[in-house]
């Protein structure tokens, strides 16, 4: 008997203690900076520069510096609009393809320092980084390697010029949360294309701003999701195999970028860049998207495991236009009206299994990010039922995987109980950081989530239900 105890006791401890421990991470996982970035959910993009004044989308680099003349520039107004709309950070086109630098870049002769605006002493990066700091917003920069003005573009020397450009932009304006690299690689003033030195560019950013998440078609911090319409894949993995690929023409196909890869070797989550207006730069004749369109984009970006980077182009005065700020406030109030009441709160939660009381099913209703539901390691198909004191009416189901431990779920379903009968409501593939399902309107006594397939034991930290009376998803009849 003693012998048996001696064998069984350590065994029980191994099993029991394992249940007390969190599940082991699965596959590549986000860094702290990537996790912080993902949790920002919605950031503002600002395309601003000579194109704002020439009414173009791509300048040719020959624009006179004095064209840039935002007489009423007020970055604190941009920040105030961004803050009120619920953005967490702002990314500015510090240098677009025309090469004009919105800050006095010593590595270029085509900058704010060469123009009459503010007697050559203006600095939009200074103004915006200060305004962001004061408003409690993060600050990021877009810097295009394609340069239609730089005389050395198309020669190895340009890579060094671009390194100095990065050095100047990234060392004088405080912390930068995201460095946005455009993969565009057209011809420069001498008709040549540049062979970009991406390892040099990325290492320069990493040395100066180690916390900055680097965006490009293939990361390494986050990836382009393959289109500029705001539509991520219904299946969207945050993993991607990036070895042997580069931004631009050497990137994986757009379909791969749109859905990521379940077996991808790196954590490179999707970012959705899309403009509030038809163009990226401000054009007086264009109008902002409708609230309906913005809600649609919200669902196909944030609702499909992506961060939303919404472009709000300041106008020629250097201000966010009244039409745009009004539309953003309408968008914000629509989001608040949909997502401020989680109809799942107050439900009784019954999980098919709980790893231990610490990882109980009720954690799904707990809004603390680090509280999640988990089961034992060999169980990858658990289910959990929420039973309501009174039937609830909803048409949106929101789920979150606890991504610090990786992304796992590859198929799940939602069933509902109406008048004592269970019936299927929805089935979908990935969850990731956040997934929002658009369902028919249903009044249910209970809701059941079943994980049907998962690459490793699932780790889910949120299940919420909402009612959206504003956005009508396209049906086959009304789809364009
Ligand atoms: C593209 C650019 O060519 C567009 O002008 C814009 O900046 C967009 C965000 O990225 O590659």
GROMACS .gro file of N, CA and C and ligand atoms in nm, residues 45 47 51 57-58 93 96-97 142 146 180 182-184 228 273 280-281, ligand 1:
model
   65
   45UNK      N    1  -0.504   5.688  -3.954
   45UNK     CA    2  -0.398   5.707  -4.054
   45UNK      C    3  -0.419   5.848  -4.107
   47UNK      N    4  -0.296   6.077  -4.425
   47UNK     CA    5  -0.221   6.105  -4.547
   47UNK      C    6  -0.225   6.255  -4.568
   51UNK      N    7   0.054   6.629  -5.203
   51UNK     CA    8  -0.065   6.581  -5.277
   51UNK      C    9  -0.194   6.645  -5.227
   57UNK      N   10  -0.294   6.180  -5.598
   57UNK     CA   11  -0.272   6.068  -5.507
   57UNK      C   12  -0.123   6.031  -5.501
   58UNK      N   13  -0.057   6.045  -5.615
   58UNK     CA   14   0.088   6.020  -5.618
   58UNK      C   15   0.155   6.141  -5.681
   93UNK      N   16   0.180   6.012  -4.268
   93UNK     CA   17   0.270   5.994  -4.384
   93UNK      C   18   0.381   6.100  -4.375
   96UNK      N   19   0.580   6.056  -4.832
   96UNK     CA   20   0.511   5.969  -4.930
   96UNK      C   21   0.603   5.952  -5.051
   97UNK      N   22   0.547   5.889  -5.157
   97UNK     CA   23   0.633   5.855  -5.272
   97UNK      C   24   0.697   5.978  -5.338
  142UNK      N   25   0.452   5.668  -4.114
  142UNK     CA   26   0.460   5.602  -4.245
  142UNK      C   27   0.576   5.670  -4.316
  146UNK      N   28   1.000   5.422  -5.148
  146UNK     CA   29   0.995   5.474  -5.286
  146UNK      C   30   1.002   5.626  -5.279
  180UNK      N   31   0.541   5.226  -4.041
  180UNK     CA   32   0.464   5.174  -4.157
  180UNK      C   33   0.550   5.181  -4.281
  182UNK      N   34   0.574   5.112  -4.671
  182UNK     CA   35   0.502   5.087  -4.795
  182UNK      C   36   0.594   5.005  -4.886
  183UNK      N   37   0.538   4.899  -4.943
  183UNK     CA   38   0.621   4.814  -5.030
  183UNK      C   39   0.639   4.869  -5.171
  184UNK      N   40   0.568   4.982  -5.204
  184UNK     CA   41   0.574   5.035  -5.341
  184UNK      C   42   0.719   5.059  -5.383
  228UNK      N   43  -0.736   4.705  -5.006
  228UNK     CA   44  -0.757   4.836  -4.941
  228UNK      C   45  -0.906   4.866  -4.927
  273UNK      N   46  -0.567   4.859  -4.364
  273UNK     CA   47  -0.559   5.003  -4.394
  273UNK      C   48  -0.664   5.034  -4.500
  280UNK      N   49  -0.661   5.841  -5.069
  280UNK     CA   50  -0.585   5.844  -4.943
  280UNK      C   51  -0.560   5.988  -4.899
  281UNK      N   52  -0.541   6.078  -4.999
  281UNK     CA   53  -0.520   6.219  -4.965
  281UNK      C   54  -0.651   6.295  -4.977
  481LIG     C1   55  -0.001   5.246  -5.103
  481LIG     C2   56   0.038   5.383  -5.157
  481LIG     O1   57   0.079   5.375  -5.292
  481LIG     C3   58  -0.083   5.472  -5.141
  481LIG     O2   59  -0.060   5.600  -5.193
  481LIG     C4   60  -0.116   5.479  -4.992
  481LIG     O3   61  -0.013   5.545  -4.921
  481LIG     C5   62  -0.137   5.340  -4.935
  481LIG     C6   63  -0.161   5.339  -4.788
  481LIG     O4   64  -0.028   5.256  -4.964
  481LIG     O5   65   0.095   5.151  -5.127
   0.00000   0.00000   0.00000
